[in-house]
Amino acid sequence: MNEILNNIILVRRRIEAACARAGRDFGSVRLLLAVKTVDVQRIRLAIEAGETLIGENKMQEFALKNPDLLDLNYEKHFIGHLQTNKAKDIVRHGIDCLQSLDSVELMQKLDRALLAAGRSLDIMVQVNTSREASKSGLSPDGVADFLRQLRRYDTLKMKGFMTVGLFDDDTEAVRRSYTRLKMIRDNAIADGLIAPDSNQLSMGMSGDLETAIEEGATMLRIGSAIFGARIYNQPLNQ
Ligand SMILES: *Cc1c(COP(=O)(O)O)cnc(C)c1O
């Protein structure tokens, strides 16, 4: 358990050092804990240590753990691929931000559920910057059209862009994913497709957070550097 607190400190130091090198303010980068396969006790520990941003990948896993964390105050983000038939669950479970919006059909389903509930939802647009077939997210060429569609939905509050970078030991290849996301954001603002403050960049994971910070990340999604290697198929809510 102490290991988690230790790891949080180590990750925060890495962020601080990378910000200093990049000439950025430490406060300009937020840390989101990616908690897939992490049980509720360990999530609780991290939140009690002061972490405020938690990201889950699967609705089923979120629904399993959420009841045990209701007494804690934290921001709930959804960072995994979401099937359109789960749009209602995003609203029902009170998720604060959906980072993986990448289809018009999902937009429509979310809008309907949000209107019925009388609330809005923060979203980020996920882009497949590495163009790997296995990754979800919009193709970079499709982003402008997608943003034009998005403007029709007042219920969806555009906060920025998210990408899962290329998973590779080659730092420069990884960097290209992040540079691309930043360019997509800058172009969207310059073209008036989004408001200048819809400028968040959710990018960077345990292995490449320094590169992401250099390329302008405003939110890092960190899992294994804090919780250790993921162990699948273990009980999560005890
Ligand atoms: C698991 C996950 C992360 C964190 O990955 P680590 O390498 O463990 O830091 C970030 N983003 C998404 C979408 C993930 O699924």
PDB file of C-alpha atoms in Angstrom, residues 11-168:
ATOM      1  CA  VAL A  11       5.377  10.181 -10.775  1.00  0.00           C
ATOM      2  CA  ARG A  12       4.761  13.707  -9.482  1.00  0.00           C
ATOM      3  CA  ARG A  13       8.537  14.250  -9.420  1.00  0.00           C
ATOM      4  CA  ARG A  14       8.798  13.028 -13.017  1.00  0.00           C
ATOM      5  CA  ILE A  15       6.049  15.451 -14.014  1.00  0.00           C
ATOM      6  CA  GLU A  16       7.723  18.303 -12.181  1.00  0.00           C
ATOM      7  CA  ALA A  17      11.115  17.604 -13.783  1.00  0.00           C
ATOM      8  CA  ALA A  18       9.620  17.310 -17.267  1.00  0.00           C
ATOM      9  CA  CYS A  19       7.676  20.558 -16.807  1.00  0.00           C
ATOM     10  CA  ALA A  20      10.837  22.331 -15.651  1.00  0.00           C
ATOM     11  CA  ARG A  21      12.759  21.077 -18.690  1.00  0.00           C
ATOM     12  CA  ALA A  22       9.943  22.104 -21.034  1.00  0.00           C
ATOM     13  CA  GLY A  23       9.581  25.511 -19.383  1.00  0.00           C
ATOM     14  CA  ARG A  24       6.038  24.723 -18.322  1.00  0.00           C
ATOM     15  CA  ASP A  25       4.192  25.435 -15.116  1.00  0.00           C
ATOM     16  CA  PHE A  26       3.788  22.268 -12.979  1.00  0.00           C
ATOM     17  CA  GLY A  27       0.165  23.234 -12.430  1.00  0.00           C
ATOM     18  CA  SER A  28      -0.581  23.123 -16.155  1.00  0.00           C
ATOM     19  CA  VAL A  29      -0.526  19.314 -16.215  1.00  0.00           C
ATOM     20  CA  ARG A  30      -3.159  17.258 -14.414  1.00  0.00           C
ATOM     21  CA  LEU A  31      -2.652  13.669 -13.369  1.00  0.00           C
ATOM     22  CA  LEU A  32      -5.411  11.161 -14.028  1.00  0.00           C
ATOM     23  CA  LEU A  33      -5.103   7.702 -12.510  1.00  0.00           C
ATOM     24  CA  ALA A  34      -5.969   4.967 -14.990  1.00  0.00           C
ATOM     25  CA  VAL A  35      -7.425   2.322 -12.691  1.00  0.00           C
ATOM     26  CA  LYS A  36      -8.393  -0.609 -14.897  1.00  0.00           C
ATOM     27  CA  THR A  37      -7.839  -3.869 -12.929  1.00  0.00           C
ATOM     28  CA  VAL A  38      -7.083  -1.859  -9.750  1.00  0.00           C
ATOM     29  CA  ASP A  39      -9.239  -2.840  -6.760  1.00  0.00           C
ATOM     30  CA  VAL A  40     -11.254  -0.343  -4.718  1.00  0.00           C
ATOM     31  CA  GLN A  41      -8.919  -0.420  -1.707  1.00  0.00           C
ATOM     32  CA  ARG A  42      -6.010   0.783  -3.773  1.00  0.00           C
ATOM     33  CA  ILE A  43      -8.095   3.402  -5.554  1.00  0.00           C
ATOM     34  CA  ARG A  44      -9.319   4.639  -2.178  1.00  0.00           C
ATOM     35  CA  LEU A  45      -5.759   4.942  -0.928  1.00  0.00           C
ATOM     36  CA  ALA A  46      -4.771   7.062  -3.914  1.00  0.00           C
ATOM     37  CA  ILE A  47      -7.782   9.348  -3.531  1.00  0.00           C
ATOM     38  CA  GLU A  48      -7.170   9.706   0.201  1.00  0.00           C
ATOM     39  CA  ALA A  49      -3.594  10.666  -0.677  1.00  0.00           C
ATOM     40  CA  GLY A  50      -5.030  13.626  -2.549  1.00  0.00           C
ATOM     41  CA  GLU A  51      -5.582  12.389  -6.096  1.00  0.00           C
ATOM     42  CA  THR A  52      -8.777  13.739  -7.617  1.00  0.00           C
ATOM     43  CA  LEU A  53      -8.993  12.336 -11.145  1.00  0.00           C
ATOM     44  CA  ILE A  54      -9.873   8.721 -11.820  1.00  0.00           C
ATOM     45  CA  GLY A  55     -10.334   7.077 -15.218  1.00  0.00           C
ATOM     46  CA  GLU A  56     -12.007   3.739 -15.948  1.00  0.00           C
ATOM     47  CA  ASN A  57     -12.036   1.856 -19.247  1.00  0.00           C
ATOM     48  CA  LYS A  58     -15.014  -0.447 -18.897  1.00  0.00           C
ATOM     49  CA  MET A  59     -18.548   0.329 -17.813  1.00  0.00           C
ATOM     50  CA  GLN A  60     -18.933  -3.029 -16.101  1.00  0.00           C
ATOM     51  CA  GLU A  61     -15.809  -2.479 -14.042  1.00  0.00           C
ATOM     52  CA  PHE A  62     -16.847   1.065 -13.189  1.00  0.00           C
ATOM     53  CA  ALA A  63     -20.280  -0.129 -12.045  1.00  0.00           C
ATOM     54  CA  LEU A  64     -18.698  -2.811  -9.869  1.00  0.00           C
ATOM     55  CA  LYS A  65     -16.351  -0.455  -8.034  1.00  0.00           C
ATOM     56  CA  ASN A  66     -18.301   2.800  -7.902  1.00  0.00           C
ATOM     57  CA  PRO A  67     -20.673   1.804  -5.052  1.00  0.00           C
ATOM     58  CA  ASP A  68     -17.671   1.314  -2.737  1.00  0.00           C
ATOM     59  CA  LEU A  69     -16.243   4.751  -3.508  1.00  0.00           C
ATOM     60  CA  LEU A  70     -19.350   6.905  -3.191  1.00  0.00           C
ATOM     61  CA  ASP A  71     -18.173   8.566   0.028  1.00  0.00           C
ATOM     62  CA  LEU A  72     -15.119   9.989  -1.753  1.00  0.00           C
ATOM     63  CA  ASN A  73     -14.973  13.138  -3.782  1.00  0.00           C
ATOM     64  CA  TYR A  74     -13.251  12.710  -7.123  1.00  0.00           C
ATOM     65  CA  GLU A  75     -13.756  13.365 -10.810  1.00  0.00           C
ATOM     66  CA  LYS A  76     -14.914  10.334 -12.782  1.00  0.00           C
ATOM     67  CA  HIS A  77     -13.599  10.053 -16.306  1.00  0.00           C
ATOM     68  CA  PHE A  78     -14.307   7.333 -18.818  1.00  0.00           C
ATOM     69  CA  ILE A  79     -11.264   6.621 -20.986  1.00  0.00           C
ATOM     70  CA  GLY A  80     -12.075   3.334 -22.756  1.00  0.00           C
ATOM     71  CA  HIS A  81     -13.974   2.541 -25.907  1.00  0.00           C
ATOM     72  CA  LEU A  82     -17.704   2.965 -25.315  1.00  0.00           C
ATOM     73  CA  GLN A  83     -20.340   1.014 -27.207  1.00  0.00           C
ATOM     74  CA  THR A  84     -23.274   3.152 -28.268  1.00  0.00           C
ATOM     75  CA  ASN A  85     -25.682   1.027 -26.243  1.00  0.00           C
ATOM     76  CA  LYS A  86     -23.808   2.099 -23.087  1.00  0.00           C
ATOM     77  CA  ALA A  87     -24.398   5.827 -23.593  1.00  0.00           C
ATOM     78  CA  LYS A  88     -27.204   5.769 -21.036  1.00  0.00           C
ATOM     79  CA  ASP A  89     -24.869   4.275 -18.433  1.00  0.00           C
ATOM     80  CA  ILE A  90     -22.500   7.241 -18.697  1.00  0.00           C
ATOM     81  CA  VAL A  91     -25.366   9.462 -17.622  1.00  0.00           C
ATOM     82  CA  ARG A  92     -26.854   7.061 -15.079  1.00  0.00           C
ATOM     83  CA  HIS A  93     -23.558   6.552 -13.252  1.00  0.00           C
ATOM     84  CA  GLY A  94     -22.830  10.262 -13.059  1.00  0.00           C
ATOM     85  CA  ILE A  95     -19.612  10.163 -15.033  1.00  0.00           C
ATOM     86  CA  ASP A  96     -18.120  13.661 -15.290  1.00  0.00           C
ATOM     87  CA  CYS A  97     -16.155  13.386 -18.517  1.00  0.00           C
ATOM     88  CA  LEU A  98     -16.129  11.003 -21.462  1.00  0.00           C
ATOM     89  CA  GLN A  99     -12.687  11.184 -23.050  1.00  0.00           C
ATOM     90  CA  SER A 100     -13.316   8.656 -25.809  1.00  0.00           C
ATOM     91  CA  LEU A 101     -16.015  10.242 -27.955  1.00  0.00           C
ATOM     92  CA  ASP A 102     -15.390   9.083 -31.517  1.00  0.00           C
ATOM     93  CA  SER A 103     -18.695   8.452 -33.271  1.00  0.00           C
ATOM     94  CA  VAL A 104     -21.668  10.515 -34.345  1.00  0.00           C
ATOM     95  CA  GLU A 105     -24.008   7.746 -33.290  1.00  0.00           C
ATOM     96  CA  LEU A 106     -22.577   7.927 -29.772  1.00  0.00           C
ATOM     97  CA  MET A 107     -23.068  11.713 -29.807  1.00  0.00           C
ATOM     98  CA  GLN A 108     -26.740  11.263 -30.646  1.00  0.00           C
ATOM     99  CA  LYS A 109     -27.312   8.596 -27.995  1.00  0.00           C
ATOM    100  CA  LEU A 110     -25.547  10.639 -25.328  1.00  0.00           C
ATOM    101  CA  ASP A 111     -27.517  13.740 -26.249  1.00  0.00           C
ATOM    102  CA  ARG A 112     -30.796  11.893 -25.900  1.00  0.00           C
ATOM    103  CA  ALA A 113     -29.846  10.464 -22.491  1.00  0.00           C
ATOM    104  CA  LEU A 114     -28.532  13.828 -21.270  1.00  0.00           C
ATOM    105  CA  LEU A 115     -31.638  15.721 -22.358  1.00  0.00           C
ATOM    106  CA  ALA A 116     -33.787  13.192 -20.499  1.00  0.00           C
ATOM    107  CA  ALA A 117     -31.670  13.644 -17.370  1.00  0.00           C
ATOM    108  CA  GLY A 118     -31.495  17.429 -17.730  1.00  0.00           C
ATOM    109  CA  ARG A 119     -27.727  17.610 -17.560  1.00  0.00           C
ATOM    110  CA  SER A 120     -24.677  18.108 -19.724  1.00  0.00           C
ATOM    111  CA  LEU A 121     -21.479  16.098 -20.066  1.00  0.00           C
ATOM    112  CA  ASP A 122     -17.853  17.093 -20.525  1.00  0.00           C
ATOM    113  CA  ILE A 123     -16.324  15.266 -23.451  1.00  0.00           C
ATOM    114  CA  MET A 124     -13.037  14.933 -25.251  1.00  0.00           C
ATOM    115  CA  VAL A 125     -12.701  13.777 -28.826  1.00  0.00           C
ATOM    116  CA  GLN A 126     -10.497  10.715 -29.180  1.00  0.00           C
ATOM    117  CA  VAL A 127      -8.201  10.686 -32.177  1.00  0.00           C
ATOM    118  CA  ASN A 128      -6.278   7.696 -33.497  1.00  0.00           C
ATOM    119  CA  THR A 129      -3.017   9.564 -33.988  1.00  0.00           C
ATOM    120  CA  SER A 130      -0.912   6.458 -34.604  1.00  0.00           C
ATOM    121  CA  ARG A 131      -3.289   5.172 -37.289  1.00  0.00           C
ATOM    122  CA  GLU A 132      -3.042   1.650 -35.921  1.00  0.00           C
ATOM    123  CA  ALA A 133      -6.051  -0.426 -36.928  1.00  0.00           C
ATOM    124  CA  SER A 134      -6.341  -1.840 -33.409  1.00  0.00           C
ATOM    125  CA  LYS A 135      -6.868   1.564 -31.794  1.00  0.00           C
ATOM    126  CA  SER A 136     -10.159   3.353 -31.484  1.00  0.00           C
ATOM    127  CA  GLY A 137     -10.581   7.041 -32.141  1.00  0.00           C
ATOM    128  CA  LEU A 138     -11.279   9.174 -35.178  1.00  0.00           C
ATOM    129  CA  SER A 139      -8.896   9.287 -38.070  1.00  0.00           C
ATOM    130  CA  PRO A 140      -7.123  12.677 -38.056  1.00  0.00           C
ATOM    131  CA  ASP A 141      -8.716  13.506 -41.419  1.00  0.00           C
ATOM    132  CA  GLY A 142     -12.190  13.062 -39.968  1.00  0.00           C
ATOM    133  CA  VAL A 143     -11.823  15.437 -37.043  1.00  0.00           C
ATOM    134  CA  ALA A 144     -12.992  18.689 -38.680  1.00  0.00           C
ATOM    135  CA  ASP A 145     -16.262  17.153 -39.910  1.00  0.00           C
ATOM    136  CA  PHE A 146     -16.796  15.511 -36.571  1.00  0.00           C
ATOM    137  CA  LEU A 147     -16.401  18.828 -34.747  1.00  0.00           C
ATOM    138  CA  ARG A 148     -18.971  20.437 -37.041  1.00  0.00           C
ATOM    139  CA  GLN A 149     -21.447  17.731 -36.035  1.00  0.00           C
ATOM    140  CA  LEU A 150     -20.551  18.100 -32.384  1.00  0.00           C
ATOM    141  CA  ARG A 151     -21.512  21.783 -32.380  1.00  0.00           C
ATOM    142  CA  ARG A 152     -25.145  20.792 -32.827  1.00  0.00           C
ATOM    143  CA  TYR A 153     -25.293  19.260 -29.341  1.00  0.00           C
ATOM    144  CA  ASP A 154     -25.499  21.730 -26.471  1.00  0.00           C
ATOM    145  CA  THR A 155     -25.460  18.861 -24.000  1.00  0.00           C
ATOM    146  CA  LEU A 156     -21.904  17.889 -24.944  1.00  0.00           C
ATOM    147  CA  LYS A 157     -19.273  20.268 -23.565  1.00  0.00           C
ATOM    148  CA  MET A 158     -16.144  20.021 -25.652  1.00  0.00           C
ATOM    149  CA  LYS A 159     -13.060  20.115 -23.415  1.00  0.00           C
ATOM    150  CA  GLY A 160     -10.329  18.944 -25.764  1.00  0.00           C
ATOM    151  CA  PHE A 161      -8.728  15.915 -27.370  1.00  0.00           C
ATOM    152  CA  MET A 162      -7.505  12.538 -26.204  1.00  0.00           C
ATOM    153  CA  THR A 163      -5.189  10.033 -27.808  1.00  0.00           C
ATOM    154  CA  VAL A 164      -3.501   6.781 -26.953  1.00  0.00           C
ATOM    155  CA  GLY A 165      -0.050   7.250 -28.431  1.00  0.00           C
ATOM    156  CA  LEU A 166       1.908   4.705 -30.355  1.00  0.00           C
ATOM    157  CA  PHE A 167       3.216   2.071 -27.943  1.00  0.00           C
ATOM    158  CA  ASP A 168       6.855   1.908 -28.923  1.00  0.00           C
TER     159      ASP A 168
END
